[in-house]
Amino acid sequence: MENSKYFYVWIGLSALLIAGSAAAFSVYGLAKLFSGAFLSVVIMAGSLELGKLVTASFLYRYWNVINWFQKVYMTIATIVLILITSAGIFGYLSNAYQGATLEFEKQSTELIAVEERIEQLEEDKIFLKEELSIAISELPENYITAKRKLREDYNPQILMVNEEILNYKKTRADLEIQLVSTGVDVGPAIYLARTFGTDIDTVVKFFIFILIFVFDPLAVMLVIAYNQALILRNEEKKSSQGHAEFKKLSWWKKMWEMYGDKEQEIVEDDERMDIIGQNGNDGLHYDVTDQDLIDDSDVEPLEENDPTPVDSTPTMRGGIKIQW
């Protein structure tokens, strides 16, 4: 995928999804934390989330341009905003966990109460039976009517306790069925808690910390990576455009661009050598003309109508010899 010309699109899409999810969870978590001003907190947190991503992009693009104060402050602000986002995500996930386990914990508490009531009724039943046995044993053997009277007094109480026990057992069965259906939502947490020998809250808290450790920091890093991919892509695009323009040139223009400068240097070197040959010197004055070599400091100006002819024979150094 890294060789694909659309790889930067995948980076941008990943950054958008992760950063958007982190922002949504954080904003909702902070709004639930400050539920008294829900809308205001949503606007504030959303603005901070957007500013955090823009700040991270700005630091990457203009790190070598901005001053040290901007670097320090904007870096610290970005890190603090990452921590705030992580805290908001923690609040959101904690609230979701409590919502999922609230009914489970409620049913678990009711089940514990029912089981305790059943144990108490079982003890009452045993106590009544023992009390009946003791009362009957204290009567003589020939007191059959008295014994029957005692049984008639205790049996309704025992039957009432039995009926109450049956009702509570039915309630316990219903609660256990509800716990099975409710426990599906928190089943993995229950299993992990049993595996590590700890309670469910500790396991869930541990996994929430793992999530917030990689959630928002990864979103910021992907935003920076997207900026880097865009910069590199623009550089490659400019390079490819220059190469394409060179390919569009005709063959003779290509040859001229490749070798034209060298031919021009050769021509200039030939002209320089010709001048050196004509002047007969070491080439230091190859750009001086014949007129510049005339030394007229000692020549008196001609008077008007002076009939003396001027000898224009060239000198050894290319000048004009003047005789009066």
mmCIF file of C-alpha atoms in Angstrom:
data_model
loop_
_atom_site.group_PDB
_atom_site.id
_atom_site.type_symbol
_atom_site.label_atom_id
_atom_site.label_comp_id
_atom_site.label_asym_id
_atom_site.label_seq_id
_atom_site.Cartn_x
_atom_site.Cartn_y
_atom_site.Cartn_z
ATOM 1 C CA MET A 1 0.000 0.000 0.000
ATOM 2 C CA GLU A 2 2.925 2.338 0.629
ATOM 3 C CA ASN A 3 3.732 2.346 -3.107
ATOM 4 C CA SER A 4 0.201 3.404 -4.000
ATOM 5 C CA LYS A 5 -0.294 6.972 -5.083
ATOM 6 C CA TYR A 6 -3.421 7.072 -2.917
ATOM 7 C CA PHE A 7 -1.691 5.957 0.276
ATOM 8 C CA TYR A 8 -1.919 9.483 1.667
ATOM 9 C CA VAL A 9 -5.704 9.185 1.348
ATOM 10 C CA TRP A 10 -5.687 6.136 3.625
ATOM 11 C CA ILE A 11 -3.561 8.037 6.134
ATOM 12 C CA GLY A 12 -5.937 10.989 6.072
ATOM 13 C CA LEU A 13 -8.996 8.742 6.372
ATOM 14 C CA SER A 14 -7.505 6.866 9.325
ATOM 15 C CA ALA A 15 -6.560 10.136 11.019
ATOM 16 C CA LEU A 16 -10.064 11.497 10.444
ATOM 17 C CA LEU A 17 -11.823 8.431 11.847
ATOM 18 C CA ILE A 18 -9.612 8.007 14.913
ATOM 19 C CA ALA A 19 -9.434 11.724 15.694
ATOM 20 C CA GLY A 20 -13.183 12.102 15.147
ATOM 21 C CA SER A 21 -13.982 9.134 17.391
ATOM 22 C CA ALA A 22 -11.644 10.367 20.105
ATOM 23 C CA ALA A 23 -13.141 13.854 19.903
ATOM 24 C CA ALA A 24 -16.712 12.536 20.059
ATOM 25 C CA PHE A 25 -16.016 10.288 23.063
ATOM 26 C CA SER A 26 -14.085 13.028 24.842
ATOM 27 C CA VAL A 27 -16.708 15.719 24.239
ATOM 28 C CA TYR A 28 -19.497 13.422 25.428
ATOM 29 C CA GLY A 29 -17.514 12.340 28.481
ATOM 30 C CA LEU A 30 -16.700 15.915 29.483
ATOM 31 C CA ALA A 31 -20.299 16.973 28.886
ATOM 32 C CA LYS A 32 -21.539 14.193 31.169
ATOM 33 C CA LEU A 33 -19.000 15.241 33.779
ATOM 34 C CA PHE A 34 -20.250 18.858 33.654
ATOM 35 C CA SER A 35 -23.859 18.023 32.868
ATOM 36 C CA GLY A 36 -25.058 21.324 34.327
ATOM 37 C CA ALA A 37 -23.784 23.152 31.201
ATOM 38 C CA PHE A 38 -24.010 20.384 28.607
ATOM 39 C CA LEU A 39 -24.190 22.508 25.430
ATOM 40 C CA SER A 40 -21.500 24.936 26.550
ATOM 41 C CA VAL A 41 -19.121 22.120 27.386
ATOM 42 C CA VAL A 42 -19.779 20.472 24.010
ATOM 43 C CA ILE A 43 -18.901 23.690 22.158
ATOM 44 C CA MET A 44 -15.813 24.325 24.285
ATOM 45 C CA ALA A 45 -14.495 20.762 24.079
ATOM 46 C CA GLY A 46 -15.174 20.531 20.340
ATOM 47 C CA SER A 47 -13.263 23.766 19.709
ATOM 48 C CA LEU A 48 -10.331 22.530 21.764
ATOM 49 C CA GLU A 49 -10.247 19.253 19.846
ATOM 50 C CA LEU A 50 -10.108 21.064 16.518
ATOM 51 C CA GLY A 51 -7.473 23.491 17.827
ATOM 52 C CA LYS A 52 -5.342 20.598 19.050
ATOM 53 C CA LEU A 53 -5.176 18.985 15.600
ATOM 54 C CA VAL A 54 -4.516 22.310 13.865
ATOM 55 C CA THR A 55 -1.778 23.129 16.384
ATOM 56 C CA ALA A 56 -0.066 19.779 15.821
ATOM 57 C CA SER A 57 -0.160 20.324 12.042
ATOM 58 C CA PHE A 58 1.154 23.883 12.406
ATOM 59 C CA LEU A 59 4.073 22.758 14.568
ATOM 60 C CA TYR A 60 5.098 20.154 12.015
ATOM 61 C CA ARG A 61 4.852 22.465 9.018
ATOM 62 C CA TYR A 62 6.440 25.605 10.513
ATOM 63 C CA TRP A 63 8.773 24.243 13.184
ATOM 64 C CA ASN A 64 11.837 25.839 11.546
ATOM 65 C CA VAL A 65 10.081 29.206 11.116
ATOM 66 C CA ILE A 66 8.385 29.963 14.446
ATOM 67 C CA ASN A 67 10.239 31.258 17.507
ATOM 68 C CA TRP A 68 11.100 29.257 20.619
ATOM 69 C CA PHE A 69 8.203 30.634 22.685
ATOM 70 C CA GLN A 70 5.670 29.420 20.146
ATOM 71 C CA LYS A 71 7.378 26.029 20.013
ATOM 72 C CA VAL A 72 7.336 25.562 23.781
ATOM 73 C CA TYR A 73 3.840 26.890 24.426
ATOM 74 C CA MET A 74 2.116 25.142 21.517
ATOM 75 C CA THR A 75 3.857 21.846 22.307
ATOM 76 C CA ILE A 76 2.785 22.008 25.953
ATOM 77 C CA ALA A 77 -0.749 23.019 24.935
ATOM 78 C CA THR A 78 -0.990 20.055 22.563
ATOM 79 C CA ILE A 79 0.176 17.611 25.250
ATOM 80 C CA VAL A 80 -2.256 19.050 27.812
ATOM 81 C CA LEU A 81 -5.127 18.817 25.323
ATOM 82 C CA ILE A 82 -4.214 15.183 24.660
ATOM 83 C CA LEU A 83 -4.456 14.522 28.398
ATOM 84 C CA ILE A 84 -7.818 16.321 28.564
ATOM 85 C CA THR A 85 -9.115 14.277 25.652
ATOM 86 C CA SER A 86 -7.909 11.092 27.332
ATOM 87 C CA ALA A 87 -9.712 12.101 30.534
ATOM 88 C CA GLY A 88 -12.898 12.692 28.565
ATOM 89 C CA ILE A 89 -12.585 9.282 26.909
ATOM 90 C CA PHE A 90 -12.060 7.711 30.323
ATOM 91 C CA GLY A 91 -15.252 9.364 31.561
ATOM 92 C CA TYR A 92 -17.203 8.200 28.510
ATOM 93 C CA LEU A 93 -16.036 4.572 28.762
ATOM 94 C CA SER A 94 -16.570 4.523 32.532
ATOM 95 C CA ASN A 95 -20.110 5.791 32.078
ATOM 96 C CA ALA A 96 -20.752 3.149 29.406
ATOM 97 C CA TYR A 97 -19.398 0.427 31.709
ATOM 98 C CA GLN A 98 -21.556 1.585 34.588
ATOM 99 C CA GLY A 99 -24.602 1.662 32.327
ATOM 100 C CA ALA A 100 -23.934 -1.893 31.189
ATOM 101 C CA THR A 101 -23.304 -3.237 34.693
ATOM 102 C CA LEU A 102 -25.908 -1.232 36.589
ATOM 103 C CA GLU A 103 -28.713 -3.700 35.951
ATOM 104 C CA PHE A 104 -26.314 -6.588 36.492
ATOM 105 C CA GLU A 105 -25.223 -5.250 39.867
ATOM 106 C CA LYS A 106 -28.831 -4.529 40.818
ATOM 107 C CA GLN A 107 -29.909 -8.072 40.026
ATOM 108 C CA SER A 108 -26.845 -9.472 41.789
ATOM 109 C CA THR A 109 -27.729 -7.537 44.936
ATOM 110 C CA GLU A 110 -31.322 -8.758 44.804
ATOM 111 C CA LEU A 111 -30.123 -12.335 44.354
ATOM 112 C CA ILE A 112 -27.860 -12.085 47.385
ATOM 113 C CA ALA A 113 -30.760 -10.722 49.444
ATOM 114 C CA VAL A 114 -33.064 -13.554 48.300
ATOM 115 C CA GLU A 115 -30.494 -16.202 49.131
ATOM 116 C CA GLU A 116 -30.007 -14.751 52.599
ATOM 117 C CA ARG A 117 -33.782 -14.761 53.142
ATOM 118 C CA ILE A 118 -34.019 -18.377 52.038
ATOM 119 C CA GLU A 119 -31.280 -19.372 54.475
ATOM 120 C CA GLN A 120 -33.097 -17.542 57.277
ATOM 121 C CA LEU A 121 -36.392 -19.297 56.472
ATOM 122 C CA GLU A 122 -34.649 -22.639 56.366
ATOM 123 C CA GLU A 123 -33.318 -21.977 59.849
ATOM 124 C CA ASP A 124 -36.817 -20.977 61.035
ATOM 125 C CA LYS A 125 -38.236 -24.166 59.610
ATOM 126 C CA ILE A 126 -35.617 -26.260 61.368
ATOM 127 C CA PHE A 127 -36.250 -24.384 64.612
ATOM 128 C CA LEU A 128 -40.027 -25.015 64.439
ATOM 129 C CA LYS A 129 -39.525 -28.690 63.774
ATOM 130 C CA GLU A 130 -37.092 -29.019 66.656
ATOM 131 C CA GLU A 131 -39.391 -27.091 68.963
ATOM 132 C CA LEU A 132 -42.288 -29.384 67.994
ATOM 133 C CA SER A 133 -40.198 -32.464 68.613
ATOM 134 C CA ILE A 134 -39.133 -31.215 72.034
ATOM 135 C CA ALA A 135 -42.731 -30.355 73.018
ATOM 136 C CA ILE A 136 -44.007 -33.769 71.981
ATOM 137 C CA SER A 137 -41.182 -35.594 73.745
ATOM 138 C CA GLU A 138 -41.998 -33.833 76.992
ATOM 139 C CA LEU A 139 -45.560 -35.236 76.981
ATOM 140 C CA PRO A 140 -46.303 -38.713 78.276
ATOM 141 C CA GLU A 141 -46.907 -41.475 75.819
ATOM 142 C CA ASN A 142 -50.617 -41.657 76.544
ATOM 143 C CA TYR A 143 -51.168 -37.918 75.803
ATOM 144 C CA ILE A 144 -52.048 -38.564 72.199
ATOM 145 C CA THR A 145 -54.599 -35.781 71.989
ATOM 146 C CA ALA A 146 -52.140 -33.228 73.346
ATOM 147 C CA LYS A 147 -49.527 -34.337 70.899
ATOM 148 C CA ARG A 148 -52.001 -34.022 68.040
ATOM 149 C CA LYS A 149 -52.884 -30.556 69.305
ATOM 150 C CA LEU A 150 -49.231 -29.528 69.250
ATOM 151 C CA ARG A 151 -48.832 -30.774 65.698
ATOM 152 C CA GLU A 152 -51.921 -28.863 64.619
ATOM 153 C CA ASP A 153 -50.449 -25.704 66.148
ATOM 154 C CA TYR A 154 -46.980 -26.041 64.592
ATOM 155 C CA ASN A 155 -47.839 -27.467 61.176
ATOM 156 C CA PRO A 156 -49.468 -24.248 59.825
ATOM 157 C CA GLN A 157 -46.371 -22.289 60.817
ATOM 158 C CA ILE A 158 -44.103 -24.841 59.174
ATOM 159 C CA LEU A 159 -46.251 -24.906 56.053
ATOM 160 C CA MET A 160 -46.208 -21.117 55.893
ATOM 161 C CA VAL A 161 -42.412 -21.108 56.126
ATOM 162 C CA ASN A 162 -42.215 -23.765 53.406
ATOM 163 C CA GLU A 163 -44.473 -21.740 51.128
ATOM 164 C CA GLU A 164 -42.377 -18.632 51.698
ATOM 165 C CA ILE A 165 -39.218 -20.581 50.953
ATOM 166 C CA LEU A 166 -40.727 -21.843 47.695
ATOM 167 C CA ASN A 167 -41.682 -18.292 46.663
ATOM 168 C CA TYR A 168 -38.169 -17.014 47.345
ATOM 169 C CA LYS A 169 -36.644 -19.928 45.456
ATOM 170 C CA LYS A 170 -38.827 -19.073 42.489
ATOM 171 C CA THR A 171 -37.664 -15.448 42.736
ATOM 172 C CA ARG A 172 -34.061 -16.641 42.912
ATOM 173 C CA ALA A 173 -34.497 -18.716 39.775
ATOM 174 C CA ASP A 174 -35.940 -15.736 37.892
ATOM 175 C CA LEU A 175 -33.055 -13.538 39.007
ATOM 176 C CA GLU A 176 -30.511 -16.128 37.919
ATOM 177 C CA ILE A 177 -32.094 -16.275 34.455
ATOM 178 C CA GLN A 178 -32.006 -12.478 34.215
ATOM 179 C CA LEU A 179 -28.380 -12.456 35.321
ATOM 180 C CA VAL A 180 -27.490 -14.868 32.544
ATOM 181 C CA SER A 181 -29.017 -12.579 29.895
ATOM 182 C CA THR A 182 -27.619 -9.427 31.488
ATOM 183 C CA GLY A 183 -24.200 -10.953 32.072
ATOM 184 C CA VAL A 184 -23.715 -11.353 28.317
ATOM 185 C CA ASP A 185 -22.838 -7.653 28.143
ATOM 186 C CA VAL A 186 -20.159 -7.945 30.803
ATOM 187 C CA GLY A 187 -19.332 -11.598 30.291
ATOM 188 C CA PRO A 188 -15.758 -11.023 29.047
ATOM 189 C CA ALA A 189 -15.048 -8.759 32.017
ATOM 190 C CA ILE A 190 -16.383 -11.397 34.388
ATOM 191 C CA TYR A 191 -14.248 -14.074 32.746
ATOM 192 C CA LEU A 192 -11.095 -11.930 32.894
ATOM 193 C CA ALA A 193 -11.792 -11.010 36.489
ATOM 194 C CA ARG A 194 -12.026 -14.689 37.380
ATOM 195 C CA THR A 195 -8.885 -15.464 35.359
ATOM 196 C CA PHE A 196 -6.739 -12.851 37.116
ATOM 197 C CA GLY A 197 -8.376 -13.397 40.467
ATOM 198 C CA THR A 198 -9.637 -9.844 40.891
ATOM 199 C CA ASP A 199 -12.891 -7.913 40.700
ATOM 200 C CA ILE A 200 -14.581 -6.698 37.521
ATOM 201 C CA ASP A 201 -14.010 -3.002 38.225
ATOM 202 C CA THR A 202 -10.219 -3.431 38.345
ATOM 203 C CA VAL A 203 -10.167 -5.333 35.038
ATOM 204 C CA VAL A 204 -12.334 -2.752 33.263
ATOM 205 C CA LYS A 205 -10.280 0.132 34.629
ATOM 206 C CA PHE A 206 -7.078 -1.499 33.362
ATOM 207 C CA PHE A 207 -8.464 -1.884 29.829
ATOM 208 C CA ILE A 208 -9.769 1.687 29.783
ATOM 209 C CA PHE A 209 -6.276 2.974 30.613
ATOM 210 C CA ILE A 210 -4.815 0.891 27.784
ATOM 211 C CA LEU A 211 -7.332 2.354 25.324
ATOM 212 C CA ILE A 212 -6.786 5.981 26.277
ATOM 213 C CA PHE A 213 -2.999 5.480 26.152
ATOM 214 C CA VAL A 214 -3.107 4.728 22.402
ATOM 215 C CA PHE A 215 -6.334 6.436 21.312
ATOM 216 C CA ASP A 216 -5.795 10.185 21.117
ATOM 217 C CA PRO A 217 -1.955 10.114 20.824
ATOM 218 C CA LEU A 218 -2.331 7.910 17.750
ATOM 219 C CA ALA A 219 -4.865 10.336 16.286
ATOM 220 C CA VAL A 220 -2.433 13.259 16.669
ATOM 221 C CA MET A 221 0.450 11.261 15.179
ATOM 222 C CA LEU A 222 -1.686 10.263 12.190
ATOM 223 C CA VAL A 223 -2.591 13.917 11.591
ATOM 224 C CA ILE A 224 1.132 14.765 11.564
ATOM 225 C CA ALA A 225 1.807 11.804 9.255
ATOM 226 C CA TYR A 226 -0.906 13.056 6.894
ATOM 227 C CA ASN A 227 0.760 16.473 6.736
ATOM 228 C CA GLN A 228 4.096 14.829 6.035
ATOM 229 C CA ALA A 229 2.578 12.694 3.275
ATOM 230 C CA LEU A 230 1.017 15.761 1.657
ATOM 231 C CA ILE A 231 4.314 17.677 1.702
ATOM 232 C CA LEU A 232 6.232 14.760 0.199
ATOM 233 C CA ARG A 233 3.523 14.249 -2.408
ATOM 234 C CA ASN A 234 3.669 17.914 -3.481
ATOM 235 C CA GLU A 235 7.456 17.674 -3.834
ATOM 236 C CA GLU A 236 7.168 14.520 -5.919
ATOM 237 C CA LYS A 237 4.451 16.141 -8.016
ATOM 238 C CA LYS A 238 6.632 19.175 -8.785
ATOM 239 C CA SER A 239 9.541 16.903 -9.706
ATOM 240 C CA SER A 240 7.371 14.786 -11.987
ATOM 241 C CA GLN A 241 5.930 17.900 -13.672
ATOM 242 C CA GLY A 242 9.430 19.159 -14.489
ATOM 243 C CA HIS A 243 10.370 15.774 -15.918
ATOM 244 C CA ALA A 244 7.175 15.702 -17.988
ATOM 245 C CA GLU A 245 7.848 19.175 -19.418
ATOM 246 C CA PHE A 246 11.335 18.055 -20.432
ATOM 247 C CA LYS A 247 9.848 15.052 -22.212
ATOM 248 C CA LYS A 248 7.485 17.312 -24.191
ATOM 249 C CA LEU A 249 10.411 19.254 -25.738
ATOM 250 C CA SER A 250 11.537 18.347 -29.271
ATOM 251 C CA TRP A 251 14.768 16.425 -29.663
ATOM 252 C CA TRP A 252 16.786 19.410 -30.836
ATOM 253 C CA LYS A 253 15.611 21.523 -27.844
ATOM 254 C CA LYS A 254 16.646 18.712 -25.514
ATOM 255 C CA MET A 255 20.057 18.580 -27.163
ATOM 256 C CA TRP A 256 20.383 22.352 -26.870
ATOM 257 C CA GLU A 257 19.474 22.295 -23.153
ATOM 258 C CA MET A 258 21.953 19.479 -22.561
ATOM 259 C CA TYR A 259 24.878 20.687 -24.700
ATOM 260 C CA GLY A 260 24.095 24.308 -25.677
ATOM 261 C CA ASP A 261 25.902 25.843 -22.708
ATOM 262 C CA LYS A 262 29.008 23.774 -23.391
ATOM 263 C CA GLU A 263 29.113 24.847 -27.065
ATOM 264 C CA GLN A 264 28.731 28.480 -26.042
ATOM 265 C CA GLU A 265 31.697 28.137 -23.677
ATOM 266 C CA ILE A 266 33.784 26.589 -26.480
ATOM 267 C CA VAL A 267 32.943 29.489 -28.846
ATOM 268 C CA GLU A 268 33.862 32.029 -26.192
ATOM 269 C CA ASP A 269 37.186 30.241 -25.579
ATOM 270 C CA ASP A 270 37.979 30.288 -29.334
ATOM 271 C CA GLU A 271 37.262 34.017 -29.582
ATOM 272 C CA ARG A 272 39.459 34.643 -26.560
ATOM 273 C CA MET A 273 42.352 32.715 -28.142
ATOM 274 C CA ASP A 274 41.987 34.632 -31.405
ATOM 275 C CA ILE A 275 42.277 37.925 -29.563
ATOM 276 C CA ILE A 276 45.323 36.659 -27.657
ATOM 277 C CA GLY A 277 46.946 35.618 -30.941
ATOM 278 C CA GLN A 278 46.276 38.973 -32.508
ATOM 279 C CA ASN A 279 47.585 40.941 -29.533
ATOM 280 C CA GLY A 280 50.661 38.756 -29.013
ATOM 281 C CA ASN A 281 50.440 38.943 -25.241
ATOM 282 C CA ASP A 282 49.375 36.692 -22.408
ATOM 283 C CA GLY A 283 45.707 37.389 -22.898
ATOM 284 C CA LEU A 284 45.286 39.777 -20.041
ATOM 285 C CA HIS A 285 44.060 42.504 -22.434
ATOM 286 C CA TYR A 286 42.142 40.415 -24.933
ATOM 287 C CA ASP A 287 39.086 42.564 -24.381
ATOM 288 C CA VAL A 288 40.908 45.880 -25.088
ATOM 289 C CA THR A 289 40.364 47.377 -28.551
ATOM 290 C CA ASP A 290 42.987 49.033 -30.781
ATOM 291 C CA GLN A 291 41.620 52.430 -30.009
ATOM 292 C CA ASP A 292 42.178 51.851 -26.287
ATOM 293 C CA LEU A 293 45.870 51.027 -26.878
ATOM 294 C CA ILE A 294 46.625 54.446 -28.422
ATOM 295 C CA ASP A 295 48.774 56.430 -26.011
ATOM 296 C CA ASP A 296 47.860 60.036 -26.793
ATOM 297 C CA SER A 297 49.197 61.526 -23.587
ATOM 298 C CA ASP A 298 52.301 62.889 -25.385
ATOM 299 C CA VAL A 299 50.649 63.856 -28.658
ATOM 300 C CA GLU A 300 50.005 67.476 -29.222
ATOM 301 C CA PRO A 301 46.736 68.361 -30.771
ATOM 302 C CA LEU A 302 46.797 69.187 -34.443
ATOM 303 C CA GLU A 303 46.374 72.701 -35.434
ATOM 304 C CA GLU A 304 43.772 73.593 -37.920
ATOM 305 C CA ASN A 305 44.780 73.150 -41.581
ATOM 306 C CA ASP A 306 48.013 71.317 -40.526
ATOM 307 C CA PRO A 307 49.286 69.728 -43.754
ATOM 308 C CA THR A 308 51.405 67.073 -41.937
ATOM 309 C CA PRO A 309 50.063 63.655 -42.916
ATOM 310 C CA VAL A 310 49.323 61.057 -40.302
ATOM 311 C CA ASP A 311 51.136 57.684 -40.535
ATOM 312 C CA SER A 312 48.516 55.057 -39.847
ATOM 313 C CA THR A 313 50.883 52.048 -39.995
ATOM 314 C CA PRO A 314 49.982 49.511 -37.290
ATOM 315 C CA THR A 315 52.466 49.103 -34.482
ATOM 316 C CA MET A 316 53.751 45.806 -33.045
ATOM 317 C CA ARG A 317 51.030 45.782 -30.399
ATOM 318 C CA GLY A 318 48.174 46.590 -32.769
ATOM 319 C CA GLY A 319 48.175 50.372 -32.159
ATOM 320 C CA ILE A 320 48.481 53.297 -34.612
ATOM 321 C CA LYS A 321 51.885 54.867 -35.164
ATOM 322 C CA ILE A 322 51.619 58.615 -35.444
ATOM 323 C CA GLN A 323 54.401 60.676 -36.996
ATOM 324 C CA TRP A 324 54.484 64.429 -37.474
#
